[in-house]
Coordinates of C-alpha atoms in Angstrom, one line a residue:
M9 CA 42.0 9.9 112.8
K10 CA 40.6 13.4 112.3
M11 CA 43.6 14.3 110.2
N12 CA 43.1 11.2 108.1
I13 CA 39.5 12.2 107.4
L14 CA 40.5 15.7 106.5
A15 CA 43.3 14.5 104.3
R16 CA 41.0 12.1 102.5
R17 CA 38.5 15.0 102.0
S18 CA 41.3 17.1 100.5
L19 CA 42.3 14.4 98.2
L20 CA 38.7 13.8 97.1
L21 CA 38.3 17.5 96.4
L22 CA 41.6 17.6 94.5
A23 CA 40.6 14.6 92.5
S24 CA 37.2 16.1 91.8
S25 CA 38.7 19.4 90.7
A26 CA 41.2 17.6 88.5
A27 CA 38.4 15.6 86.9
F28 CA 36.4 18.8 86.3
G29 CA 39.4 20.5 84.9
A30 CA 40.0 17.6 82.6
A31 CA 36.4 17.7 81.4
V32 CA 36.6 21.4 80.7
A33 CA 39.9 21.0 78.9
A34 CA 38.8 18.1 76.7
P35 CA 38.7 19.2 73.1
A36 CA 35.4 19.2 71.3
A37 CA 34.8 16.4 68.8
P38 CA 35.7 17.6 65.3
L39 CA 32.9 18.4 62.8
V40 CA 32.4 15.4 60.5
M41 CA 31.4 16.2 56.9
G42 CA 30.4 13.7 54.3
F43 CA 31.2 15.0 50.8
S44 CA 30.2 13.4 47.5
Q45 CA 32.1 14.8 44.5
V46 CA 30.9 14.5 40.9
G47 CA 34.2 12.9 39.7
A48 CA 37.5 14.1 38.3
E49 CA 36.4 14.9 34.7
S50 CA 38.3 18.2 34.3
E51 CA 41.1 20.5 35.6
W52 CA 38.3 22.5 37.3
R53 CA 37.0 19.5 39.2
S54 CA 40.4 18.4 40.4
A55 CA 41.1 22.0 41.7
N56 CA 37.7 22.0 43.4
T57 CA 38.4 18.6 45.1
A58 CA 41.9 19.8 46.2
S59 CA 40.4 23.0 47.7
I60 CA 37.8 21.1 49.7
K61 CA 40.3 18.6 51.1
A62 CA 42.9 21.2 52.0
A63 CA 40.3 23.5 53.7
A64 CA 38.9 20.6 55.7
K65 CA 42.4 19.6 56.9
Q66 CA 43.2 23.2 57.8
D67 CA 39.9 23.7 59.6
G68 CA 40.1 20.5 61.6
V69 CA 37.1 19.0 59.8
T70 CA 36.9 15.2 59.5
L71 CA 36.1 14.7 55.8
K72 CA 34.5 11.6 54.5
F73 CA 35.1 11.9 50.8
A74 CA 33.3 9.9 48.0
D75 CA 34.0 10.2 44.2
A76 CA 30.8 9.5 42.3
Q77 CA 32.7 9.0 38.9
Q78 CA 29.9 11.0 37.2
K79 CA 27.2 8.6 38.2
Q80 CA 24.1 9.7 40.2
E81 CA 23.6 6.2 41.7
N82 CA 27.0 6.4 43.2
Q83 CA 26.2 9.7 44.8
V84 CA 22.9 8.4 46.2
K85 CA 24.8 5.5 47.8
A86 CA 27.4 7.8 49.2
I87 CA 24.7 10.1 50.8
R88 CA 23.0 7.1 52.3
S89 CA 26.3 5.9 53.7
F90 CA 26.9 9.3 55.3
I91 CA 23.4 9.2 56.8
A92 CA 24.2 5.7 58.3
Q93 CA 27.5 7.0 59.7
K94 CA 25.6 9.9 61.3
V95 CA 27.8 12.6 60.0
D96 CA 27.2 16.2 61.2
V97 CA 26.6 17.7 57.7
I98 CA 26.4 16.4 54.1
A99 CA 27.7 18.4 51.2
F100 CA 27.7 17.3 47.5
S101 CA 28.0 18.5 44.0
P102 CA 25.2 16.8 42.2
V103 CA 25.9 15.0 38.9
V104 CA 22.4 16.1 37.5
E105 CA 19.7 18.4 38.7
S106 CA 16.7 15.9 39.2
G107 CA 16.1 12.7 41.1
W108 CA 17.2 13.8 44.6
D109 CA 13.9 14.1 46.6
T110 CA 14.0 10.6 48.1
V111 CA 17.5 10.6 49.5
L112 CA 17.4 14.2 50.6
R113 CA 14.2 13.4 52.6
E114 CA 16.1 10.6 54.2
A115 CA 18.8 13.1 55.3
K116 CA 16.2 15.5 56.6
A117 CA 14.5 12.7 58.6
A118 CA 17.9 11.9 60.1
K119 CA 18.3 15.7 61.0
I120 CA 21.5 16.0 58.9
P121 CA 21.7 19.3 57.1
V122 CA 22.6 19.2 53.4
I123 CA 24.7 21.8 51.5
L124 CA 24.9 21.9 47.7
T125 CA 28.2 22.9 46.2
D126 CA 28.9 24.1 42.6
R127 CA 25.7 22.6 41.2
A128 CA 22.0 23.0 42.1
V129 CA 19.2 20.5 42.3
N130 CA 15.5 20.6 41.2
V131 CA 13.5 19.3 44.2
S132 CA 9.8 19.6 45.2
D133 CA 10.7 20.9 48.7
P134 CA 13.4 23.6 48.9
S135 CA 13.9 22.8 52.6
L136 CA 15.6 19.5 51.7
F137 CA 18.9 21.5 51.5
V138 CA 19.9 24.4 53.7
S139 CA 22.1 26.3 51.2
F140 CA 23.8 26.3 47.9
I141 CA 27.3 27.7 47.4
G142 CA 28.8 28.2 43.9
S143 CA 28.6 30.1 40.7
D144 CA 25.7 31.6 38.7
F145 CA 25.9 29.4 35.6
V146 CA 23.2 31.3 33.8
E147 CA 25.2 34.5 34.2
E148 CA 28.3 32.7 33.0
G149 CA 26.4 31.8 29.8
R150 CA 25.3 35.5 29.5
K151 CA 28.9 36.7 29.9
A152 CA 30.0 34.3 27.0
G153 CA 27.1 35.6 24.9
R154 CA 27.9 39.3 25.6
W155 CA 31.6 38.8 24.6
L156 CA 30.4 37.3 21.3
L157 CA 27.9 40.1 20.7
E158 CA 30.7 42.7 21.2
R159 CA 32.9 40.7 18.8
A160 CA 30.1 40.4 16.2
A161 CA 29.5 44.2 16.4
K162 CA 32.9 44.8 14.7
N163 CA 31.5 43.1 11.6
P164 CA 27.8 43.7 11.8
G165 CA 26.9 42.3 8.4
A166 CA 28.3 38.9 8.9
D167 CA 26.3 35.8 9.7
L168 CA 28.1 33.7 12.4
N169 CA 27.4 29.9 12.5
I170 CA 27.9 28.6 16.1
V171 CA 28.5 25.1 17.3
E172 CA 28.0 24.3 21.0
L173 CA 29.7 21.7 23.2
Q174 CA 27.4 21.1 26.1
G175 CA 28.3 19.7 29.5
T176 CA 26.9 16.6 31.0
V177 CA 23.3 16.1 29.9
G178 CA 20.8 17.2 32.7
S179 CA 23.5 18.9 34.8
A180 CA 22.9 22.4 36.2
P181 CA 25.9 24.0 34.5
A182 CA 25.0 22.5 31.1
L183 CA 21.4 23.6 31.3
D184 CA 22.1 27.1 32.7
R185 CA 25.2 27.9 30.5
K186 CA 23.1 27.1 27.4
K187 CA 20.2 29.2 28.7
G188 CA 22.2 32.3 29.5
F189 CA 24.1 32.2 26.2
E190 CA 21.0 31.7 24.1
E191 CA 19.2 34.5 26.0
V192 CA 21.9 37.0 25.0
I193 CA 22.6 36.1 21.4
A194 CA 18.9 36.1 20.7
G195 CA 19.3 39.9 20.4
N196 CA 21.3 39.4 17.2
P197 CA 19.6 37.4 14.3
K198 CA 23.0 37.0 12.6
L199 CA 24.1 34.6 15.4
K200 CA 22.7 31.1 15.1
I201 CA 23.6 27.8 16.8
S202 CA 23.5 25.2 14.1
R203 CA 24.7 22.2 16.2
S204 CA 24.7 21.4 19.9
Q205 CA 25.8 18.2 21.5
S206 CA 27.1 17.0 24.9
G207 CA 30.9 16.6 25.3
D208 CA 30.3 15.5 28.9
F209 CA 32.8 18.1 30.2
T210 CA 35.8 16.0 29.1
R211 CA 38.6 16.7 26.7
A212 CA 38.3 13.4 25.0
K213 CA 34.6 13.7 24.3
G214 CA 35.0 17.4 23.4
K215 CA 37.5 16.4 20.7
E216 CA 35.3 13.5 19.5
V217 CA 32.2 15.7 19.1
M218 CA 34.1 18.6 17.5
E219 CA 35.5 16.1 14.9
A220 CA 31.9 15.2 14.0
F221 CA 30.9 18.8 13.8
L222 CA 33.8 19.5 11.4
K223 CA 32.9 16.5 9.2
A224 CA 29.4 18.0 8.5
K225 CA 30.2 20.1 5.4
D226 CA 26.8 21.8 5.1
K227 CA 27.8 24.9 7.0
K228 CA 31.1 26.6 7.8
I229 CA 31.8 26.9 11.5
D230 CA 32.6 30.4 12.6
V231 CA 32.3 30.1 16.4
L232 CA 32.7 27.3 19.0
Y233 CA 31.0 27.8 22.4
A234 CA 32.2 25.2 24.9
H235 CA 30.6 24.8 28.3
N236 CA 34.0 24.2 29.8
D237 CA 37.7 24.7 29.1
D238 CA 38.5 21.0 28.9
M239 CA 36.1 20.4 26.1
A240 CA 37.4 23.5 24.3
I241 CA 41.0 22.2 24.6
G242 CA 39.9 18.8 23.2
A243 CA 38.1 20.6 20.4
I244 CA 41.2 22.7 19.6
Q245 CA 43.0 19.4 18.9
A246 CA 40.3 18.4 16.4
I247 CA 40.3 21.8 14.7
E248 CA 44.1 21.6 14.2
E249 CA 43.9 18.0 12.9
A250 CA 41.4 19.3 10.4
G251 CA 44.0 21.7 9.1
L252 CA 42.3 24.8 10.5
K253 CA 43.6 27.5 13.0
P254 CA 41.7 27.5 16.3
G255 CA 41.1 31.1 17.6
K256 CA 41.4 32.4 14.0
D257 CA 39.5 30.3 11.6
I258 CA 37.1 29.4 14.4
L259 CA 36.5 31.7 17.3
I260 CA 36.5 29.8 20.6
I261 CA 34.6 30.8 23.7
S262 CA 34.8 28.6 26.9
I263 CA 34.0 28.6 30.6
D264 CA 36.0 27.9 33.7
G265 CA 39.2 29.9 33.6
V266 CA 41.7 27.1 34.3
K267 CA 45.4 27.5 33.6
G268 CA 45.1 25.3 30.5
A269 CA 42.7 27.9 29.0
F270 CA 45.2 30.7 29.6
E271 CA 48.0 28.7 28.0
A272 CA 45.7 28.1 25.0
M273 CA 45.0 31.9 24.8
L274 CA 48.7 32.7 25.0
A275 CA 49.2 30.3 22.0
G276 CA 46.5 32.2 20.1
K277 CA 44.2 29.1 20.1
L278 CA 41.4 30.3 22.4
N279 CA 39.7 33.7 22.3
V280 CA 38.1 34.1 25.7
T281 CA 37.3 32.1 28.9
V282 CA 34.6 33.0 31.5
E283 CA 35.7 32.4 35.0
C284 CA 34.1 29.8 37.2
N285 CA 35.9 29.7 40.6
P286 CA 36.5 26.1 41.9
L287 CA 38.2 27.2 45.2
L288 CA 35.1 26.8 47.4
G289 CA 36.8 24.9 50.2
P290 CA 37.3 27.6 52.8
Q291 CA 33.8 29.1 52.2
L292 CA 32.3 25.6 52.5
M293 CA 33.9 24.8 55.8
Q294 CA 32.8 28.2 57.3
L295 CA 29.3 27.6 56.0
A296 CA 29.2 24.1 57.4
R297 CA 30.2 25.2 60.9
E298 CA 27.5 27.9 60.8
V299 CA 24.8 25.5 59.7
V300 CA 25.7 22.9 62.3
A301 CA 25.7 25.6 65.0
G302 CA 22.1 26.4 64.0
K303 CA 22.8 29.8 62.6
T304 CA 20.6 31.2 59.8
V305 CA 22.5 31.2 56.5
A306 CA 21.7 32.5 53.0
K307 CA 19.9 30.0 50.7
R308 CA 22.3 30.9 47.9
I309 CA 25.9 32.1 48.1
T310 CA 27.3 33.2 44.8
T311 CA 31.0 33.5 44.1
L312 CA 32.5 36.5 42.3
E313 CA 34.0 35.8 38.9
G314 CA 35.4 37.6 35.8
V315 CA 35.8 37.4 32.0
F316 CA 39.3 36.9 30.6
P317 CA 39.8 37.6 26.8
A318 CA 43.0 36.5 25.2
E319 CA 44.4 40.0 25.4
V320 CA 44.9 39.7 29.2
A321 CA 46.1 36.1 29.3
A322 CA 49.8 36.9 29.7
K323 CA 49.2 39.3 32.6
E324 CA 46.7 37.0 34.3
L325 CA 48.2 33.6 34.0
P326 CA 50.7 34.0 36.9
N327 CA 47.8 34.8 39.2
R328 CA 45.9 31.6 38.4
R329 CA 45.8 29.1 41.3
Y330 CA 44.1 26.3 39.3

């Protein structure tokens, strides 16, 4: 009888140890991220989405992905859905800058941290998001302006008439790229923007707006400044259909640095592209883990980017990952 009791105790201890060991060995629940993307309006955006999805998979993050199709109301619905699902962290690339206070307060009340990617927001309370990761759009505009200043310096007496293809109305890159460019070219009175209109960051709209610019015969167009490569590529089609040579008859400056821009430069149809790096996935996953762990993070994390004139396109194209 005594042996039976001892045996039972041993079995209980073994069972208890096994249960404890199983509890210790049990894997932690994966981090769950709700991500709302602007849409799929450009090569850049597609590369950005691919980077985020690949990085989440590699890092073991459960990603709940929502495509806003360039509509703010879709993003607001997605964020509310993420809140209802009690995700660990919300990240999104806002369609426009304003109109986020209410939904971000809801996320804060639910104690779900919010990270902004690629685009900033204009909110009354900066604590409604923990960090922003992405490019300095104002500086991108300045880089585009500096390239034009250097080019204009080769023919200092010439007046240059500039047309501008803006991004989505009210979006951070459209506002900031315009601001940075205008800030720099203000130093040369010979450089004037005569027309500026949104091409909504798409090739089709870029082509459409450029066609309208070309039909206005009051001023010869010397320079096109496009807020992204896709609009510039659409505009190139319009310029060629008008019987002009893009890159020669009209200098073309754009932003993003996608493969299509380098191919256009190799063909002599684009003069320069300013880089905007879309491959934010790995940085975003690392940042999300730090935020969820309660670590202090920088309010703004800026990616490093360059300027690529046509002269370096052949050398640089093989290095492009998007």
